[in-house]
Coordinates of C-alpha atoms and ligand atoms in Angstrom, one line a residue:
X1 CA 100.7 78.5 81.5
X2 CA 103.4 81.7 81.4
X3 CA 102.3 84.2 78.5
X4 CA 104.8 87.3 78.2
X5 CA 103.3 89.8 75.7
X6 CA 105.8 92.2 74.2
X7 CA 106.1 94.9 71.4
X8 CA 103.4 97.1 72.4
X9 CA 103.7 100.9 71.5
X10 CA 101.8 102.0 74.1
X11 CA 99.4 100.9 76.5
X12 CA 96.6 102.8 78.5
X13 CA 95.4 100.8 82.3
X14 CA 93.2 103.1 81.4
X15 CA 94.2 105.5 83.9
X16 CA 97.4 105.6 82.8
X17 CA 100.0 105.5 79.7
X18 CA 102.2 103.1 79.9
X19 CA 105.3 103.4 77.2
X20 CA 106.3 100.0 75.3
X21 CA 105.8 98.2 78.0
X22 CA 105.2 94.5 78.6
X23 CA 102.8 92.0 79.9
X24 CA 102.9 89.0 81.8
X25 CA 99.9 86.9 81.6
X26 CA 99.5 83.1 83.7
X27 CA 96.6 81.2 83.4
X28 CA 94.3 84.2 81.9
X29 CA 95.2 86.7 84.8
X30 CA 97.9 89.4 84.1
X31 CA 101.1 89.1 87.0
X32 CA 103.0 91.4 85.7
X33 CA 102.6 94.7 83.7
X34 CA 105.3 97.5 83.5
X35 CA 108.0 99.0 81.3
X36 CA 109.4 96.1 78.8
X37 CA 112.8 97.3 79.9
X38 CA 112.0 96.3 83.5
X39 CA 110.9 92.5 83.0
X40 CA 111.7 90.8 85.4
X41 CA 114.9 88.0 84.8
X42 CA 112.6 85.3 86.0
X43 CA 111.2 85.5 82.3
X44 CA 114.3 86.3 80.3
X45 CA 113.7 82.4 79.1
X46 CA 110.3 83.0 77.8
X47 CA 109.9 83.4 74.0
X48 CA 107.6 86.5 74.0
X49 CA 104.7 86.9 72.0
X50 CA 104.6 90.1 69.6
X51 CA 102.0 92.7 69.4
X52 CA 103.9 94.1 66.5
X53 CA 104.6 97.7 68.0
X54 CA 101.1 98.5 68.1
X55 CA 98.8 100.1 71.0
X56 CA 96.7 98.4 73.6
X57 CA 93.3 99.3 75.7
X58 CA 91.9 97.5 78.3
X59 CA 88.8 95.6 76.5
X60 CA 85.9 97.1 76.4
X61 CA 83.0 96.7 78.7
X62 CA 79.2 97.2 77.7
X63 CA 77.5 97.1 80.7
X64 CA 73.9 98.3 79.2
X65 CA 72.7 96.1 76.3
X66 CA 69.6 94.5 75.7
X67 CA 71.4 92.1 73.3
X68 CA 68.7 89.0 72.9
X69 CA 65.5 90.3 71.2
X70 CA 64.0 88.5 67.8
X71 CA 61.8 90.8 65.0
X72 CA 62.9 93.9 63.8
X73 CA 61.6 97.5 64.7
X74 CA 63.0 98.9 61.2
X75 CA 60.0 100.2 60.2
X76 CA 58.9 102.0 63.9
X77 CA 62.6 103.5 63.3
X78 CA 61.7 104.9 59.6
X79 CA 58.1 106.0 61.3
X80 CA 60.1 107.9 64.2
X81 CA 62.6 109.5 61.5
X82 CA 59.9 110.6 59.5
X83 CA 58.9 112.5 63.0
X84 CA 56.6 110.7 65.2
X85 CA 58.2 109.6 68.7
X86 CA 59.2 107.3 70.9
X87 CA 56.6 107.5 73.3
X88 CA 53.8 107.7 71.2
X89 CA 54.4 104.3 69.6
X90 CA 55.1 102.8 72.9
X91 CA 51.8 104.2 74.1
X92 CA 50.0 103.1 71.3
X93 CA 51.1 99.4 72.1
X94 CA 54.2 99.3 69.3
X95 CA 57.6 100.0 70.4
X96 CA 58.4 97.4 73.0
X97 CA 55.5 95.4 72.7
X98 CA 56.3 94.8 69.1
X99 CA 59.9 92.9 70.3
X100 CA 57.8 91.4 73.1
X101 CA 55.7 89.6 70.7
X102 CA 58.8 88.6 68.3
X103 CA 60.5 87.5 71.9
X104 CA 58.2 85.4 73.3
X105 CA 57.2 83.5 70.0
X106 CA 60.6 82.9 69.4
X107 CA 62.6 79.8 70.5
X108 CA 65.6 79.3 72.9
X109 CA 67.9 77.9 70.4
X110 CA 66.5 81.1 67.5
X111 CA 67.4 83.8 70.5
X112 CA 71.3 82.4 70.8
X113 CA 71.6 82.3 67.3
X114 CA 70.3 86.0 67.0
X115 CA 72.5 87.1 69.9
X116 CA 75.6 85.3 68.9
X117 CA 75.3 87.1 65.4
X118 CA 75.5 89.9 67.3
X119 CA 78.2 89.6 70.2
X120 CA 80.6 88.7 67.0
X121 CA 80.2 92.2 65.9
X122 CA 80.7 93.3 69.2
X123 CA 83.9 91.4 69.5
X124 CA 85.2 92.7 66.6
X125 CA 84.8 96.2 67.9
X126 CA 86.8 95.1 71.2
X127 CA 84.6 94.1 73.3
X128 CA 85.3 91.6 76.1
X129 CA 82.5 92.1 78.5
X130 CA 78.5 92.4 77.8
X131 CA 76.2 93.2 80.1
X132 CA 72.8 91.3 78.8
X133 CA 69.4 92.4 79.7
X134 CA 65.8 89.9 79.7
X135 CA 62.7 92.3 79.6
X136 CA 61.4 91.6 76.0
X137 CA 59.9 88.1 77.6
X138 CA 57.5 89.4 80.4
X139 CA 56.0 86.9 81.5
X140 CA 57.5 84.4 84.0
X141 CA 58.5 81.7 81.1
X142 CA 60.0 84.0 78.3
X143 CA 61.8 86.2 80.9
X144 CA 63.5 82.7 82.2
X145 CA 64.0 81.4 78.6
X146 CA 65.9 85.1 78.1
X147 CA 68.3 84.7 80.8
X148 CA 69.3 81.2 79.7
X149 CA 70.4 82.5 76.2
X150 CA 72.6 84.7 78.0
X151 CA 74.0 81.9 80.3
X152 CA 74.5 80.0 77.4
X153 CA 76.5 82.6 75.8
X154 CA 78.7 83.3 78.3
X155 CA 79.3 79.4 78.4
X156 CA 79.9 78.9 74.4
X157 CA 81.1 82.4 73.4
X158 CA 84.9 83.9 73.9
X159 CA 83.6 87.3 76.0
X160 CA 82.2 87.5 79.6
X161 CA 78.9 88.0 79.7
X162 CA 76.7 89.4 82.7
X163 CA 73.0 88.9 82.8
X164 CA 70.3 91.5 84.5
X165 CA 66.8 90.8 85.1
X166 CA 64.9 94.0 83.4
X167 CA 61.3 94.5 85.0
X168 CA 60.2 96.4 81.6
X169 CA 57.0 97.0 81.0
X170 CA 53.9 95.4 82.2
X171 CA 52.6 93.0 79.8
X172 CA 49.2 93.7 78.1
X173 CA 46.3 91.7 79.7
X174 CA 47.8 92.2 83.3
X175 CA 46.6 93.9 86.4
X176 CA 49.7 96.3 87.5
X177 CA 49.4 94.7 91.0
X178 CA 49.4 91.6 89.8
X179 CA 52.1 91.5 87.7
X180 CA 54.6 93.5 90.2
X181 CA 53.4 90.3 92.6
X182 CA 54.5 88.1 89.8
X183 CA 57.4 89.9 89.7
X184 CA 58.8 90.2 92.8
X185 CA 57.3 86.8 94.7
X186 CA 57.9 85.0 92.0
X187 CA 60.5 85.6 89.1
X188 CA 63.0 87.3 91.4
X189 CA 62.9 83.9 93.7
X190 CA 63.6 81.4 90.5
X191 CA 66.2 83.8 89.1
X192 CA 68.1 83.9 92.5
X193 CA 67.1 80.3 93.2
X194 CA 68.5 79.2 89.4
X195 CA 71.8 81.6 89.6
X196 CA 70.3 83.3 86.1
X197 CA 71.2 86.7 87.0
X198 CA 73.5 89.1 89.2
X199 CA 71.2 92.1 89.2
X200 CA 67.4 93.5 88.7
X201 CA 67.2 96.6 86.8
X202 CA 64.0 98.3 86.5
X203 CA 62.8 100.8 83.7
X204 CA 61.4 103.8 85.7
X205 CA 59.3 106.2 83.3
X206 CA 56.6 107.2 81.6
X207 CA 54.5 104.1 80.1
X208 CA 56.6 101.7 81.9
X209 CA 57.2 101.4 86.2
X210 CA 56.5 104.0 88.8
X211 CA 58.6 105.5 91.0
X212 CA 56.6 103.1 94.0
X213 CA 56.6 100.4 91.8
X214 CA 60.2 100.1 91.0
X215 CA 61.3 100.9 95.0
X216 CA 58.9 97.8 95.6
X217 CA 60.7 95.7 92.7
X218 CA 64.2 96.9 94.5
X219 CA 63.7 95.8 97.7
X220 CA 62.4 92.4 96.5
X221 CA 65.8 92.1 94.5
X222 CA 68.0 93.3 98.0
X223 CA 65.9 91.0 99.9
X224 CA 67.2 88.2 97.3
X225 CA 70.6 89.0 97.3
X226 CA 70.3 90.7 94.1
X227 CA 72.2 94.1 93.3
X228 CA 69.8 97.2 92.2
X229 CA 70.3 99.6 88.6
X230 CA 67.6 101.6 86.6
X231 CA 66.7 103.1 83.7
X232 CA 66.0 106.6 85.3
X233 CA 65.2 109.8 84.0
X234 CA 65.2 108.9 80.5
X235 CA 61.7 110.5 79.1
X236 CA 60.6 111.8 82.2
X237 CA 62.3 112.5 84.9
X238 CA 60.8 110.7 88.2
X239 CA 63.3 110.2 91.0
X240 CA 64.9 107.1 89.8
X241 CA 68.0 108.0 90.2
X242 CA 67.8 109.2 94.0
X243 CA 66.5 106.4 94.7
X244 CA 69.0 103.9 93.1
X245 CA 71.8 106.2 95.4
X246 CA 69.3 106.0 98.7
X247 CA 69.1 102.0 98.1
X248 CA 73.0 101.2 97.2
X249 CA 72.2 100.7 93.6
X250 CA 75.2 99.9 91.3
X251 CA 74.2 102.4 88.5
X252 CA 71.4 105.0 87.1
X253 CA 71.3 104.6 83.4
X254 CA 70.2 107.1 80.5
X255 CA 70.0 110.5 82.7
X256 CA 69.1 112.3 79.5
X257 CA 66.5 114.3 82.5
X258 CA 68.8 114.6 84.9
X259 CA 69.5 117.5 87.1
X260 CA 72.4 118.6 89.4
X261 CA 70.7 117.1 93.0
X262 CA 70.7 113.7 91.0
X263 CA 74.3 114.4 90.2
X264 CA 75.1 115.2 94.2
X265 CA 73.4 111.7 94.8
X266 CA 75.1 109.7 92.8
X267 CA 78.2 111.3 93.8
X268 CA 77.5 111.2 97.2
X269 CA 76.5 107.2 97.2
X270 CA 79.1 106.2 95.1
X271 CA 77.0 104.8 92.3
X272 CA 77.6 104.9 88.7
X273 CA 76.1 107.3 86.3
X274 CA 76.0 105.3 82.6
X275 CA 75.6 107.4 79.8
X276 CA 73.7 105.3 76.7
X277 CA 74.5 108.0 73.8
X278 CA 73.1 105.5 71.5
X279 CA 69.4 106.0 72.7
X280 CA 70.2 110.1 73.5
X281 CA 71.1 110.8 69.8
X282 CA 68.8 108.1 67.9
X283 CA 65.8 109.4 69.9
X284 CA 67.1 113.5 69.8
X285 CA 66.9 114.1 73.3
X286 CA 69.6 116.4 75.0
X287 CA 72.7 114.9 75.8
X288 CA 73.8 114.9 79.2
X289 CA 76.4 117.3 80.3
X290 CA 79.0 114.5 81.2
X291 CA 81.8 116.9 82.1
X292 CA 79.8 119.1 84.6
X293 CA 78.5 115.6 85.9
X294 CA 82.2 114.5 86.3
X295 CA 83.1 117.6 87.5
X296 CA 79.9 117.0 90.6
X297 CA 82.1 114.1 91.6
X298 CA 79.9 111.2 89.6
X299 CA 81.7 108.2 87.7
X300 CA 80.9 108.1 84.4
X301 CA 80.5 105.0 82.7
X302 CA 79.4 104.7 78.8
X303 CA 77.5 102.3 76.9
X304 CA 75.7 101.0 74.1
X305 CA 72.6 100.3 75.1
X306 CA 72.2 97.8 72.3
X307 CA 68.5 97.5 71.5
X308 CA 66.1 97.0 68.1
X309 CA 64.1 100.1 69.6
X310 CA 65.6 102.9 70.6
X311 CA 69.6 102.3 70.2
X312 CA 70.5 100.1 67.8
X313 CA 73.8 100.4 68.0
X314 CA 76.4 97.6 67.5
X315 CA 80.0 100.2 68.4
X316 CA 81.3 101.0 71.5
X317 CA 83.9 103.0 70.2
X318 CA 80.8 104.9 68.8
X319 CA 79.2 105.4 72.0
X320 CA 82.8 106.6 74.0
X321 CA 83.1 108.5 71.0
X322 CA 79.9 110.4 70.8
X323 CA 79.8 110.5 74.7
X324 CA 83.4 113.2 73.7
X325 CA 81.5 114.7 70.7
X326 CA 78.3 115.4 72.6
X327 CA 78.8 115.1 76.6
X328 CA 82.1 116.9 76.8
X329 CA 84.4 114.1 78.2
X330 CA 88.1 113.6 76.8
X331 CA 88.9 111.3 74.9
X332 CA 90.8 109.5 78.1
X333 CA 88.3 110.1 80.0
X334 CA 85.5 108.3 77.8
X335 CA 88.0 105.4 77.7
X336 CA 87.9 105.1 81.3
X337 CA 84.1 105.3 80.9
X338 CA 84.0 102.5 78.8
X339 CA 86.5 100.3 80.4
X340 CA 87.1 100.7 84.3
X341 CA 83.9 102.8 85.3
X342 CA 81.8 100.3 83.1
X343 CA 83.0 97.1 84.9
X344 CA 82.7 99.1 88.7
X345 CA 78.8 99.6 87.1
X346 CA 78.8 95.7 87.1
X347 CA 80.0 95.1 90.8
X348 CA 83.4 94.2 89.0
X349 CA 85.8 96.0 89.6
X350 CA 88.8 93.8 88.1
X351 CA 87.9 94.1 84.7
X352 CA 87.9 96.8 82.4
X353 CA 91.5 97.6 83.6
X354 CA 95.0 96.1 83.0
X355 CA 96.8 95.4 86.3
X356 CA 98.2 92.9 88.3
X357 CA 95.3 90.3 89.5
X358 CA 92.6 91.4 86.1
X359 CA 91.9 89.3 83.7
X360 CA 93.7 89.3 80.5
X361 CA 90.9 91.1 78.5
X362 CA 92.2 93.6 75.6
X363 CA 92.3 95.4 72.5
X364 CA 95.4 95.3 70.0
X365 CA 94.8 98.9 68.5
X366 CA 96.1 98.5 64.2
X367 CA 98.1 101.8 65.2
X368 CA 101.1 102.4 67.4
X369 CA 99.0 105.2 69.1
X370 CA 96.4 103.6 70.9
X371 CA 93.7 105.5 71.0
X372 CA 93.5 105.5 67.0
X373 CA 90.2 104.1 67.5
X374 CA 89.0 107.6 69.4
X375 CA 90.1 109.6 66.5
X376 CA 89.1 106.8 63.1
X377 CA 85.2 107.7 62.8
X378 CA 83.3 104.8 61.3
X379 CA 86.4 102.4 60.9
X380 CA 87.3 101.7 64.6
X381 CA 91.0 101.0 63.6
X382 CA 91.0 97.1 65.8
X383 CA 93.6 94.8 65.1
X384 CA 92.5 91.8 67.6
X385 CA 90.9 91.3 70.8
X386 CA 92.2 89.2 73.5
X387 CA 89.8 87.4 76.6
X388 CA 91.8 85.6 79.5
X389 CA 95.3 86.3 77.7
X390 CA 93.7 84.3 74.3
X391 CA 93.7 85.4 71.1
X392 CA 90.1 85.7 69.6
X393 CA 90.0 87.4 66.2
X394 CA 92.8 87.2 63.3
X395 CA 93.3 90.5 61.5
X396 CA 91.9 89.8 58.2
X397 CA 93.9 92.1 56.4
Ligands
LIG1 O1 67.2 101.3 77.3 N1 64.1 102.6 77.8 C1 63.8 101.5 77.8 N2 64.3 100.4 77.4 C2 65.3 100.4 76.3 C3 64.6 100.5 75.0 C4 64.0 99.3 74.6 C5 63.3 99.3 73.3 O2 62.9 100.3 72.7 O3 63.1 98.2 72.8 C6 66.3 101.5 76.5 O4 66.3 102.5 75.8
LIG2 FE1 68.3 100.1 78.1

């Protein structure tokens, strides 16, 4: 099946701006992309669909949620407004634990109704891929029951969705030892064994995994075929993110700690640096200086970090935006973070961009100029989204 997409204003790959060009799409994969002018006669017989004259962005990848969590943490959110932090109510037994409880009490069926609520929203802001976290479930059970919500989206849902295994925290009535052993000798196996996830993240900070710990949890994932990411230097910083370079990890996440020789690292390895300005701003810790960071050589990648605790944030035109506002990057730039950079963070690289051979995953901008979005604070200017060359959401206008 032969799609040819015309009328577009502009388009951004989103390395570079293409000027009303067209798009061929067959069977959900683009074929052809260039300057309408230069289609091909092969599809002169084609009746072209319209975009109306307006722009186009690749769609958006958030490859840092934690989108299937039950409960609310409202009233931990008016507590830490009011001045107390993060830490403290995470140390105190709240914070996490509190959507750990909610988690594992809640059913299978209540968790895909909760987190299909939710990927709606995020498909109305453009997003075609999610990256979907467990690590409210804990123990063996819940964390499996987790990663089949997010199977089961990506099966009954329009966007992609990629699932990660998130080693947390450890659960309350467990020996560390014994739950790392749990962890690694067991969960990992039956994740790998069931095909439930792609990759093991760990969260490496204060009041959650060690340094040790999480290089123990990593090589259990390599050893399993799994790829490696963390949550590093968030709170603390503690070496997480030298480590994900030294072991081939796809991505260090948060960096709000982060110094130049983690920079070099990352750099050096290859790995993606994923800036979450969701968490940085809610929680008021410093943002990271994303344009020195670019300038040291590191890919940037931006997202969400959708979660009831410390980012809950349902915009990624919010997060590219604030990672301009407060990191420094341009406005092309954070695009690129939140489209090309973002799917490299998920080991893949063909989407988050339009070219031949990626999928047909993008964003029909209301305006001719198409990065109105970058520019529209708190209305984020979408016309439509489009997964696999499809049509998923009528302007209601
Ligand atoms: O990415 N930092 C650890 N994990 C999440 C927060 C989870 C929560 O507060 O529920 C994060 O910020
Ligand atoms: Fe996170």
């Amino acid at each position: 099946m032969t799609t040819i997409f015309s009328d577009i204003s502009e388009l951004y790959t989103p390395f570079e701006r293409i000027e009303d060009p067209a798009l061929v799409v067959e069977d959900g994969q683009i074929t052809w992309l260039g300057a309408q002018r230069d289609l091909p006669p092969e599809f002169s017989g084609f009746t072209p669909v319209s975009l109306g004259k307006r722009g186009v962005l690749p769609g958006f990848v958030d490859s840092h949620t934690h989108l299937v969590w039950a409960g609310s943490r409202l009233d931990e959110y008016l507590q830490r407004a009011r001045g107390e932090s993060y830490e403290a109510i995470l140390e105190a037994g709240g914070g996490i634990y509190n959507t750990v409880h909610a988690t594992q009490r809640a059913g299978e069926d209540a968790l895909f109704e909760l987190a299909g609520m939710r990927a709606a929203t995020f498909q109305e802001g453009g997003v075609s891929t999610l990256e979907v976290k467990s690590g409210y479930g804990l123990e063996l059970e819940d964390e499996l029951k987790m990663l089949r919500v997010i199977q089961r989206l990506d099966a009954a849902l329009p966007q992609r969705f990629v699932a990660t295994l998130l080693a947390h925290v450890i659960p309350k009535g467990w020996e560390r030892t014994a739950y790392l052993e749990m962890f690694c000798a067991e969960l990992i196996p039956e994740v790998k064994r069931a095909g439930l996830a792609e990759a093991v993240d760990v969260f490496c900070d204060r009041g959650a995994f060690t340094l040790a710990e999480t290089e123990q949890i990593f090589t259990a994932a390599l050893d399993h075929g799994l790829a490696i990411k963390a949550h590093a230097e968030q709170i603390e910083h503690t070496g997480a993110t030298q480590l994900v370079a030294r072991m081939g990890g796809l991505s260090a996440d948060h960096l709000e700690q982060s110094r130049a020789d983690d920079w070099q690292a990352l750099a050096a390895a290859g790995a993606v640096a994923t800036l979450l300005p969701g968490a940085t701003v809610i929680l008021r810790k410093p943002f990271p200086d994303a344009r020195t960071m670019q300038a040291a050589g590191v890919k940037i990648a931006v997202a969400t970090d959708h979660n009831p605790g410390s980012s809950p944030l349902y915009s990624m035109v919010l997060a590219m935006q604030l990672a301009t506002a407060l990191g420094g990057l341009s406005v092309e730039d954070a695009l690129i973070a939140g489209t090309a950079h973002a799917a490299d963070a998920l080991g893949r690289p063909t989407l988050g961009r339009l070219a031949v051979g990626s999928p047909a995953d993008f964003v029909v901008v209301q305006q001719e100029r198409a990065l109105a979005p970058f520019y529209s604070w708190g209305n984020h200017q979408i016309d439509s989204l489009y997964v696999a060359g499809k049509k998923h959401r009528q302007p209601d206008l």
